[in-house]
mmCIF file of C-alpha atoms in Angstrom:
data_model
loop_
_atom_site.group_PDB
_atom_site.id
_atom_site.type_symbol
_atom_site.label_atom_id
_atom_site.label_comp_id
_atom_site.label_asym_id
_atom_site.label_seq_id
_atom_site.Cartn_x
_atom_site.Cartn_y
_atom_site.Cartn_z
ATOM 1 C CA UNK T 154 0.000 0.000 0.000
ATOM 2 C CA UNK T 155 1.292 3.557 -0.691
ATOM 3 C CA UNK T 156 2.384 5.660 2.375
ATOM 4 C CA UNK T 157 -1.167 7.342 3.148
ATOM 5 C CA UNK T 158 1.585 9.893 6.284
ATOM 6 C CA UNK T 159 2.785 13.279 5.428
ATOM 7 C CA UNK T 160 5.356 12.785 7.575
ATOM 8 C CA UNK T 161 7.990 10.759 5.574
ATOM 9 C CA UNK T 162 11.226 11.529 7.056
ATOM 10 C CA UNK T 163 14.244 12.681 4.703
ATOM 11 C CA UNK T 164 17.447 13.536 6.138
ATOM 12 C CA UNK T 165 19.188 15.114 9.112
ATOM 13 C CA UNK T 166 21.340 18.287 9.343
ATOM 14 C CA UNK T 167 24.448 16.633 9.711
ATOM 15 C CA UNK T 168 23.820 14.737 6.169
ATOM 16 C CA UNK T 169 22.030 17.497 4.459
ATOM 17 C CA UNK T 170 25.861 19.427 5.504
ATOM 18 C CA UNK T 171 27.967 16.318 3.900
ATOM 19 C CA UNK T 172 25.538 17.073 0.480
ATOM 20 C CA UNK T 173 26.679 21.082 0.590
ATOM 21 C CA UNK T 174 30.039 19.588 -0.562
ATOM 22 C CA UNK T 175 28.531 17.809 -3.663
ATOM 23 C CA UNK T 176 27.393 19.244 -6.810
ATOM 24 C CA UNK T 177 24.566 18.602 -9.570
ATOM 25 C CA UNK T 178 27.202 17.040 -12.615
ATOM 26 C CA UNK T 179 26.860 19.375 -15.567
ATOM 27 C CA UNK T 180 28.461 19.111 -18.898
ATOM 28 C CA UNK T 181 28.352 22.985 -20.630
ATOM 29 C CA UNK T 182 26.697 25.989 -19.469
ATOM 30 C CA UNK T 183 23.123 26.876 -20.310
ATOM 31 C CA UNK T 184 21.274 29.810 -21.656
ATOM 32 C CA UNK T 185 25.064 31.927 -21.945
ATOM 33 C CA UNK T 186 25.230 34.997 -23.562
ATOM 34 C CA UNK T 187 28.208 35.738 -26.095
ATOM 35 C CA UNK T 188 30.722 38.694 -23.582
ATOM 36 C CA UNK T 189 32.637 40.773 -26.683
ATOM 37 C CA UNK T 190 28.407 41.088 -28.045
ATOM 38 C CA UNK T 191 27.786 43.370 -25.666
ATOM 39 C CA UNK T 192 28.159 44.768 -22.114
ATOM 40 C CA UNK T 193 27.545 42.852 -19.123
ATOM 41 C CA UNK T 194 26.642 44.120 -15.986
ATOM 42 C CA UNK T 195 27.623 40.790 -13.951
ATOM 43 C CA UNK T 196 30.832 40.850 -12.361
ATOM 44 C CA UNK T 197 33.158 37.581 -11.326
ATOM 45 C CA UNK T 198 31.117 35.216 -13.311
ATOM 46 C CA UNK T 199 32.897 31.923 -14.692
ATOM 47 C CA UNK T 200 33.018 32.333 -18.343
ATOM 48 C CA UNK T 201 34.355 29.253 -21.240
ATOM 49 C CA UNK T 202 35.792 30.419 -24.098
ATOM 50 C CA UNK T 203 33.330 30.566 -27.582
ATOM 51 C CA UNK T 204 34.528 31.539 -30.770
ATOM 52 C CA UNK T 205 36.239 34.475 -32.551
ATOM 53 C CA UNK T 206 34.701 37.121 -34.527
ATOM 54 C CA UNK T 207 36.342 39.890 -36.590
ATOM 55 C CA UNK T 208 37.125 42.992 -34.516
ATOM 56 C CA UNK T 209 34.793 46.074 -35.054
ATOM 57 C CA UNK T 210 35.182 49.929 -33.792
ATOM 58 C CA UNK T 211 34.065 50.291 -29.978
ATOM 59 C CA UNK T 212 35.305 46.555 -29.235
ATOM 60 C CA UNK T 213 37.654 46.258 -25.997
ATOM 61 C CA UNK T 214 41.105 45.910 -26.719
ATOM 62 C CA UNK T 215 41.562 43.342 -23.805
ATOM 63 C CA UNK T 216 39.720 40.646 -26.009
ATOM 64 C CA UNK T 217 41.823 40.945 -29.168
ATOM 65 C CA UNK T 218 43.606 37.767 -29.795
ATOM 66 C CA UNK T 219 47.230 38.739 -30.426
ATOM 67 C CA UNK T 220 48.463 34.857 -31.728
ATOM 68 C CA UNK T 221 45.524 35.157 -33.924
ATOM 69 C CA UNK T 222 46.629 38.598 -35.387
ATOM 70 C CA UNK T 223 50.380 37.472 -36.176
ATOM 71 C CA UNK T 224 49.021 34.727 -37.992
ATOM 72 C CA UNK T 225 45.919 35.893 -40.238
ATOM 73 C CA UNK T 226 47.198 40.164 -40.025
ATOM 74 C CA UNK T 227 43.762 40.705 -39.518
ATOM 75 C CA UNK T 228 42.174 41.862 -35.281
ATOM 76 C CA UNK T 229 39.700 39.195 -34.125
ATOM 77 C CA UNK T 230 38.244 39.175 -30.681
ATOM 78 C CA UNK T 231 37.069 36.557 -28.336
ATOM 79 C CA UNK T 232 33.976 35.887 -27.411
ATOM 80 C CA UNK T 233 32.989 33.480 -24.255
ATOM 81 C CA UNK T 234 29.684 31.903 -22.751
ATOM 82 C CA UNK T 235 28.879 33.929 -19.690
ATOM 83 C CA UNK T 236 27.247 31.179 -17.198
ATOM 84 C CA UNK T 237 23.861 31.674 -16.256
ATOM 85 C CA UNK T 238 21.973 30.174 -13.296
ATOM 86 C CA UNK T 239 22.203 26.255 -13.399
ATOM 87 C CA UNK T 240 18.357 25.218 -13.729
ATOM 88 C CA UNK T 241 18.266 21.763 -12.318
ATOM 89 C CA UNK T 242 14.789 19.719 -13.056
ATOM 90 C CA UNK T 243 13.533 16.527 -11.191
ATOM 91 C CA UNK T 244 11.199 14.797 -12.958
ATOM 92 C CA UNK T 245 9.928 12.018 -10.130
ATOM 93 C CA UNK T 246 7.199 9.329 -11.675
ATOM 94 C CA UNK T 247 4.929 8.416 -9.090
ATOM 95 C CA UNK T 248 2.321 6.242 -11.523
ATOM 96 C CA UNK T 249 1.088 3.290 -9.124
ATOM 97 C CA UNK T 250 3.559 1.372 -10.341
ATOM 98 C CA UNK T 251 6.144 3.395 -8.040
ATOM 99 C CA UNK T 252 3.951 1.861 -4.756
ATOM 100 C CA UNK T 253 5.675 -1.577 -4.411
ATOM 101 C CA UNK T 254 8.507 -2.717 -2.963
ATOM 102 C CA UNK T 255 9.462 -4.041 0.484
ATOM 103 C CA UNK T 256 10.543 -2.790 3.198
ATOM 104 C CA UNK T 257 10.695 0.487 0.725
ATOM 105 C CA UNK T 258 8.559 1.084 -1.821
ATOM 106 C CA UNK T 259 10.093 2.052 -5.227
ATOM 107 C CA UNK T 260 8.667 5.658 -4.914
ATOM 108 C CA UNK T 261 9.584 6.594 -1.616
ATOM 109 C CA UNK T 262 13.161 5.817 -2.504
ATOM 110 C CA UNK T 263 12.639 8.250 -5.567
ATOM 111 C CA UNK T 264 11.363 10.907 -3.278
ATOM 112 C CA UNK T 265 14.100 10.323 -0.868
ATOM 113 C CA UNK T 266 16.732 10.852 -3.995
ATOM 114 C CA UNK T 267 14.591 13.798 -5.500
ATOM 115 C CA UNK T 268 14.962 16.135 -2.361
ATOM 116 C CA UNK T 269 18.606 14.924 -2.224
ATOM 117 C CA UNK T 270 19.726 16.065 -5.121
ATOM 118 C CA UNK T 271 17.250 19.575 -5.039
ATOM 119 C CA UNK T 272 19.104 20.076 -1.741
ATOM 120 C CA UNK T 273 22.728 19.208 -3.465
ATOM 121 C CA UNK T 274 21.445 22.156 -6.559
ATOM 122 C CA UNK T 275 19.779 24.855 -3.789
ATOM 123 C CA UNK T 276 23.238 24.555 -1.755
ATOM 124 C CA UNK T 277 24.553 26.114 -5.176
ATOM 125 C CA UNK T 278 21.836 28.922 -5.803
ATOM 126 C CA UNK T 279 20.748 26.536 -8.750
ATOM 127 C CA UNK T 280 17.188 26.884 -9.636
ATOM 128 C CA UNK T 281 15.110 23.533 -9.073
ATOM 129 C CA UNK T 282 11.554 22.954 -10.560
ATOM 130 C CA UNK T 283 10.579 19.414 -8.812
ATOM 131 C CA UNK T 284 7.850 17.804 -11.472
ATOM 132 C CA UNK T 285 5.781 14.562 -10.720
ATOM 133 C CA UNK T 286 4.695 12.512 -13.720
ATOM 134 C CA UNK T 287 1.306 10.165 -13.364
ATOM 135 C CA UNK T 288 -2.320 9.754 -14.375
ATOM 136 C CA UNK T 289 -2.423 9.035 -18.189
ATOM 137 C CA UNK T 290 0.929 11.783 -18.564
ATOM 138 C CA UNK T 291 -0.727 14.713 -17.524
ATOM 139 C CA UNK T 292 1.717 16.797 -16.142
ATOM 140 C CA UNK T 293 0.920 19.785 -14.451
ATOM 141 C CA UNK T 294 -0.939 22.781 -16.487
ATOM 142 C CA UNK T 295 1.557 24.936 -16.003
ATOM 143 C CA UNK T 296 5.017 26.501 -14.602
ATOM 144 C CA UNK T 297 4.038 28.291 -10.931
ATOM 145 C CA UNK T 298 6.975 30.655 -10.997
ATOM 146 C CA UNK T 299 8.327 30.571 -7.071
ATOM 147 C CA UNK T 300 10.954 33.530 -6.002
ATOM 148 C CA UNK T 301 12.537 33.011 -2.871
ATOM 149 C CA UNK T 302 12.595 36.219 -1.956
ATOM 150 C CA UNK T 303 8.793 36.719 -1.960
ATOM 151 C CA UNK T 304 6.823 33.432 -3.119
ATOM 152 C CA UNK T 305 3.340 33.762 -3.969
ATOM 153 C CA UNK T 306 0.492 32.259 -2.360
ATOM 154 C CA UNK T 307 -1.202 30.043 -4.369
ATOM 155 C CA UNK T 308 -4.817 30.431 -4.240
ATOM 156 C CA UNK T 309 -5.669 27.304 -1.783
ATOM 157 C CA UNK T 310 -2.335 28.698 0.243
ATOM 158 C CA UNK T 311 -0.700 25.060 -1.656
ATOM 159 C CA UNK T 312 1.276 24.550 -4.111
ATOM 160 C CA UNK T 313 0.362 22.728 -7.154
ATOM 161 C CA UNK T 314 -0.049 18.922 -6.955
ATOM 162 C CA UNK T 315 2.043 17.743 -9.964
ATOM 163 C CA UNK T 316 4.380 20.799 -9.525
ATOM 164 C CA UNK T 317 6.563 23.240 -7.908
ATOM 165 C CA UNK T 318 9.073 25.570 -9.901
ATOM 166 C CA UNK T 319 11.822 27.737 -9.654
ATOM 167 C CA UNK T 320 13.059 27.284 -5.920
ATOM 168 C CA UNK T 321 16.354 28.464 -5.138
ATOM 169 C CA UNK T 322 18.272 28.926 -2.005
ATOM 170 C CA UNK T 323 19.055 26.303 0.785
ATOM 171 C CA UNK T 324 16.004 27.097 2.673
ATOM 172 C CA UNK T 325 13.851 26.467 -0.184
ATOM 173 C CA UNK T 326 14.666 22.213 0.561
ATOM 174 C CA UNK T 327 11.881 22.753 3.339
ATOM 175 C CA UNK T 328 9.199 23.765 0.458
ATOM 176 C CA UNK T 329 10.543 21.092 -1.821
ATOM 177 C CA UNK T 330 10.530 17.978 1.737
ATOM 178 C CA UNK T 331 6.851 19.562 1.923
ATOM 179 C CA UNK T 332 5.845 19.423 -2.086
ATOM 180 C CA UNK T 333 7.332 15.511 -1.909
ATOM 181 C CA UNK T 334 5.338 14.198 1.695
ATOM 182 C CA UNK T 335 2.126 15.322 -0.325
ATOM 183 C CA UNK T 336 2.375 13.216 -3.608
ATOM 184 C CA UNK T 337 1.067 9.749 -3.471
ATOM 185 C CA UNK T 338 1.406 7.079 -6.828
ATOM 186 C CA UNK T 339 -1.373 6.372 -9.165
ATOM 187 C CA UNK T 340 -2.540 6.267 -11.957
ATOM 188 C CA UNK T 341 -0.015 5.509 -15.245
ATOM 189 C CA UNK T 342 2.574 7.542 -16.896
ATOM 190 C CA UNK T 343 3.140 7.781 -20.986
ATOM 191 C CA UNK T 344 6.770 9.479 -20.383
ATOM 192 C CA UNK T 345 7.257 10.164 -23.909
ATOM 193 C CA UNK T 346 4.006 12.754 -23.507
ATOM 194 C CA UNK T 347 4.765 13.759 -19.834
ATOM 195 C CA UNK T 348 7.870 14.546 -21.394
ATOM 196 C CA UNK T 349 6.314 16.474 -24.179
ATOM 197 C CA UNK T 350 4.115 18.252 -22.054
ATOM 198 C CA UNK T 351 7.148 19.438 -19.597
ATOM 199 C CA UNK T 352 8.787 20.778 -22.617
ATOM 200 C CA UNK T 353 5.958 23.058 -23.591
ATOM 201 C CA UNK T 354 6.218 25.020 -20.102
ATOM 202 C CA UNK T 355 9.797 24.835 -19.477
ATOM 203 C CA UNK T 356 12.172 26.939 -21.654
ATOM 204 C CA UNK T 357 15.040 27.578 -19.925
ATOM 205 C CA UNK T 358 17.552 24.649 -20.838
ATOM 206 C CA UNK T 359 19.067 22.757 -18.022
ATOM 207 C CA UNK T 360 19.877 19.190 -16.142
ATOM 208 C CA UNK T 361 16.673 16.948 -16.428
ATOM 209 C CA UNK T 362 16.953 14.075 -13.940
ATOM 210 C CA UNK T 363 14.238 11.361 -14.555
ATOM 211 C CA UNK T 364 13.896 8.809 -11.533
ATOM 212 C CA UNK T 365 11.588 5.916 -12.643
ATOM 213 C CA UNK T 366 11.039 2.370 -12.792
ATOM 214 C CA UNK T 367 10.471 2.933 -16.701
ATOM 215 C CA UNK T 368 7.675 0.850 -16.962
ATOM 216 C CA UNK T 369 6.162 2.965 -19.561
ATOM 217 C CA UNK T 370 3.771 1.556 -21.909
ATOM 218 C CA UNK T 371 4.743 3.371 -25.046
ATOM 219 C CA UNK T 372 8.728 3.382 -23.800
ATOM 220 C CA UNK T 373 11.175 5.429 -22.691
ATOM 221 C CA UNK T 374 13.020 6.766 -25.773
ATOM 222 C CA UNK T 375 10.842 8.961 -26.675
ATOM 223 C CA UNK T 376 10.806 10.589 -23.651
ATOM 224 C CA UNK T 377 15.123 10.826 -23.489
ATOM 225 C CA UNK T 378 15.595 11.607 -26.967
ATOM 226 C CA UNK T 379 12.926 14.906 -26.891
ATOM 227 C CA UNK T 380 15.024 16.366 -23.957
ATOM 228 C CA UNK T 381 18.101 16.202 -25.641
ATOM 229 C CA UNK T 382 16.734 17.401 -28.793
ATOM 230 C CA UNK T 383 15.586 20.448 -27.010
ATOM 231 C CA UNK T 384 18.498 20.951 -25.366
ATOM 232 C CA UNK T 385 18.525 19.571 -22.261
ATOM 233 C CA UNK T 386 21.261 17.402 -20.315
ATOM 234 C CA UNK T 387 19.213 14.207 -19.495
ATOM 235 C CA UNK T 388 19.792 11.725 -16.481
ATOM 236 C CA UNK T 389 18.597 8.888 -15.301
ATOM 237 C CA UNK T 390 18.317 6.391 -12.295
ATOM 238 C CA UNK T 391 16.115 3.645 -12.266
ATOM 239 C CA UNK T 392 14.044 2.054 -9.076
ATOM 240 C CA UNK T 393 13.153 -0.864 -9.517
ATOM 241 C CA UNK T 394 11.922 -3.327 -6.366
ATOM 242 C CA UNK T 395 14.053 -6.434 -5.344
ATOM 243 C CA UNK T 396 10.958 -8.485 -5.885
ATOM 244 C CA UNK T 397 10.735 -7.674 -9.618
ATOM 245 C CA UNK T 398 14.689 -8.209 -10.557
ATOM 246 C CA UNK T 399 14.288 -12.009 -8.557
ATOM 247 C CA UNK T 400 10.644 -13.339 -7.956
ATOM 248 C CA UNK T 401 9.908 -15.570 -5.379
ATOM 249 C CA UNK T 402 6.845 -17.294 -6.889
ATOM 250 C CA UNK T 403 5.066 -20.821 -7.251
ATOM 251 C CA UNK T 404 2.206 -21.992 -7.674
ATOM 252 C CA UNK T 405 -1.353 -20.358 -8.904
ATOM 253 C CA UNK T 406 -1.924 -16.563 -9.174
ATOM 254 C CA UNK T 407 -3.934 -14.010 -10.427
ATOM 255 C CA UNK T 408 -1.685 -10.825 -11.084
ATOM 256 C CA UNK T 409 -3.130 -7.332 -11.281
ATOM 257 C CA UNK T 410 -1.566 -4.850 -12.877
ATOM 258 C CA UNK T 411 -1.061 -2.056 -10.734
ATOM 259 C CA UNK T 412 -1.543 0.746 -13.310
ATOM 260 C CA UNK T 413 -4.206 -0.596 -15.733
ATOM 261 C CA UNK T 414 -6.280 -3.005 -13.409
ATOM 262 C CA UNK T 415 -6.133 -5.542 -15.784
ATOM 263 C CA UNK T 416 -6.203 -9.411 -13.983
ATOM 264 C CA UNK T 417 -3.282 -12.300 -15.447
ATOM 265 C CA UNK T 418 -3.983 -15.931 -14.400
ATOM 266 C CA UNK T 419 -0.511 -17.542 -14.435
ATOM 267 C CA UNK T 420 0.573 -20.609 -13.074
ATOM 268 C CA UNK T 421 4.834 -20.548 -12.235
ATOM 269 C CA UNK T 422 6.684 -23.181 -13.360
ATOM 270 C CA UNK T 423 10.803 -22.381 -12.842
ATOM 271 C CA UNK T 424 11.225 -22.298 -16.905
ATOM 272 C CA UNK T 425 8.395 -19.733 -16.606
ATOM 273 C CA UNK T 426 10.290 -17.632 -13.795
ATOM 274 C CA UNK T 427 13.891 -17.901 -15.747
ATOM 275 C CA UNK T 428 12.353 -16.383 -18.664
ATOM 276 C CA UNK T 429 10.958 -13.441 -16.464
ATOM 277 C CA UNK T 430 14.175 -12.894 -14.932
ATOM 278 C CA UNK T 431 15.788 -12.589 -18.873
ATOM 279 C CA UNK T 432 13.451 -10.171 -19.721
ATOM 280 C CA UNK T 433 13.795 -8.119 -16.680
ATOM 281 C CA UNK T 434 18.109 -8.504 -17.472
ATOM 282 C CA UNK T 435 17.530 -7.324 -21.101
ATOM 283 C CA UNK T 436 15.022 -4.512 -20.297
ATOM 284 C CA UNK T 437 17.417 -2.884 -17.360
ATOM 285 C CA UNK T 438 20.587 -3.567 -19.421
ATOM 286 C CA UNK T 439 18.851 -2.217 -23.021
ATOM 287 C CA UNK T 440 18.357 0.544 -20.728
ATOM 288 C CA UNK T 441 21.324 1.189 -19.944
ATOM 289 C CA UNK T 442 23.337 0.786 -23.375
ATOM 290 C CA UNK T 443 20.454 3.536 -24.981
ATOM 291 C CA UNK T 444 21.979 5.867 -22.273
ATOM 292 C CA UNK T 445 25.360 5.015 -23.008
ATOM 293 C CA UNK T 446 24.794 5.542 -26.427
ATOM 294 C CA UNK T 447 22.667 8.991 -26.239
ATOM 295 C CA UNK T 448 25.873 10.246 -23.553
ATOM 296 C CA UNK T 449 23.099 9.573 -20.504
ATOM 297 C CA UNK T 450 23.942 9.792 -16.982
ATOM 298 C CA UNK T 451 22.953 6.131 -15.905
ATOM 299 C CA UNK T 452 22.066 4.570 -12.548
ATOM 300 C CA UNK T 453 19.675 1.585 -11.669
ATOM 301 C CA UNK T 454 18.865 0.509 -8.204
ATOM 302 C CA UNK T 455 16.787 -0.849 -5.967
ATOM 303 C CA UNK T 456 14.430 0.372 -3.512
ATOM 304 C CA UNK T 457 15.891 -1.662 -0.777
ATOM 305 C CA UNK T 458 18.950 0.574 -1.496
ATOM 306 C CA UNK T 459 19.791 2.953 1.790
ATOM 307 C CA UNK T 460 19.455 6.756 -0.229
ATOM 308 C CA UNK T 461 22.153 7.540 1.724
ATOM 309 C CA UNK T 462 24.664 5.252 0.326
ATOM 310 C CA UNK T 463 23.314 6.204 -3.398
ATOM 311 C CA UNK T 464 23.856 9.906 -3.203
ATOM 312 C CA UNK T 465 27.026 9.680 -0.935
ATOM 313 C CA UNK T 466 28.965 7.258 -3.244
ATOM 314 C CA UNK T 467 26.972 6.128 -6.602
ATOM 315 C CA UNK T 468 25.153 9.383 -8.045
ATOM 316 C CA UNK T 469 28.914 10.545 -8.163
ATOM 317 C CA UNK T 470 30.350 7.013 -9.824
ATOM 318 C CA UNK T 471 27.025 7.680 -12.103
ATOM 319 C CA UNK T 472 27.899 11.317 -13.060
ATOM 320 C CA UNK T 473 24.839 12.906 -11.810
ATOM 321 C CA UNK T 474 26.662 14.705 -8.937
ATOM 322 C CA UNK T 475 30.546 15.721 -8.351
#
């Protein structure tokens, strides 16, 4: 049964102080403007070199390119992505799929590593927008902008069931532990249009985490390959329970499908159960070559996992945090 309490415990101070030392892994910076295109008014920023481009009257002198002058005899100046604000996105599934697993169900270990790694990106004044996927794909309407320094009531003094956007600072992790004791799994998730539908209210490029047991009907390529086509940096961990990697089963049963109702009469013989357990080998480890392939942050786990272990030591073997 999903955890009907609000008071699902996450962490303690002294571990929320061991994540300030960790950062969300990025590969480039995001949403940079071009410095040598015009003024900028931010000072002591961390800047990567860009390009060249000819020099014109008015340029500063201090970006000319001297090596490149002695060899082309012509003034070119360079130009260098200014980095912008890190927006960090956790996209949490909580279809009823999430509710099993013993002693911990697949979904509370996915909210445990959601508000770990929104704690990890608010210890860096990175902006996280925490987004729960479920019933049918519907993601939530719409982005509730949230400013730290004055946050807007919603109407019903809540914040948005499927959403909450835009947080930024450490104390912000108390909005985001509150956001996470609310949810509850049900319903299915289509991630390829949950996806779709995040993308039409988010803009502002970023790191797109996706914790699920990918138990999608339709999938999960979809759903990878339309974040990095839009620009995002796309990572994954995978929660599966213990139960479904190696079944203990004999006998008669009728299964239910969690998501779709739908009954299975099956009676277990151990050629039936080896075959499961090669199907559940290829559709983890397909998994994990697409992500390989498409340059994917990669982690699978189970829910039996302690979180603290996971963020401490794997997400950083993984490359989702450094």
């Amino acid at each position: 049964m999903p955890d009907e309490s609000p008071s699902l415990d996450f962490f303690d101070s002294a571990f929320l102080r061991k994540l300030e030392t960790m950062a969300v892994f990025s590969r480039r910076a995001f949403a940079g403007r071009l410095r040598g295109e015009q003024r900028s008014n931010k000072h002591g920023s961390s800047v990567e070199f860009a390009d060249y481009r000819p020099y014109s009257q008015g340029d500063d002198f201090r970006r000319i390119d001297w090596n490149a002058y002695a060899r082309f005899e012509d003034l070119f100046v360079k130009l260098f992505i200014e980095e912008e604000d890190l927006f960090v996105y956790l996209l949490v599934d909580r279809s009823a799929s999430m509710a099993f697993g013993e002693p911990t169900t697949k979904f509370d270990l996915a909210r445990r590593l959601t508000a770990a790694v929104a704690y990890i990106a608010l210890s860096h004044l990175d902006r996280v927008t925490v987004q729960s996927l479920s019933c049918e794909g519907q993601a939530a309407p719409g982005p509730l902008a949230v400013s730290v320094e004055a946050p807007p009531a919603p109407p019903n003094g809540r914040p948005p069931e499927n959403h909450l956007a835009f947080v930024r600072g450490k104390g912000s992790i108390f909005t985001v532990f509150d956001f996470l004791r609310r949810l509850r799994p049900e319903g299915s998730t289509d991630l390829g249009r949950s996806v779709r539908e995040f993308l039409m209210n988010h803009h502002h490029k970023g790191v797109a985490l996706l914790i699920s047991d990918f138990l999608s009907p339709n999938g999960y390529e979809d759903a990878l390959k339309q974040l990095g086509f839009a620009g995002f940096q796309p990572m994954v961990i995978q929660v599966l329970a213990r139960e479904e990697l190696e079944p203990d089963l004999s006998g008669d049963f009728r299964l239910i499908d969690s998501e779709t109702g739908l009954p299975v009469d099956i009676s277990t013989t151990r050629r039936m159960i080896d075959g499961y357990r090669d199907r559940v080998r290829r559709f983890t480890g397909d998994l994990e070559q697409f992500c390989k392939k498409h340059n994917i942050a990669h982690l699978m786990t189970t829910s039996d996992t302690a979180a603290e272990d996971l963020v401490l030591h794997t997400l950083r073997r993984a490359g989702i945090v450094k």
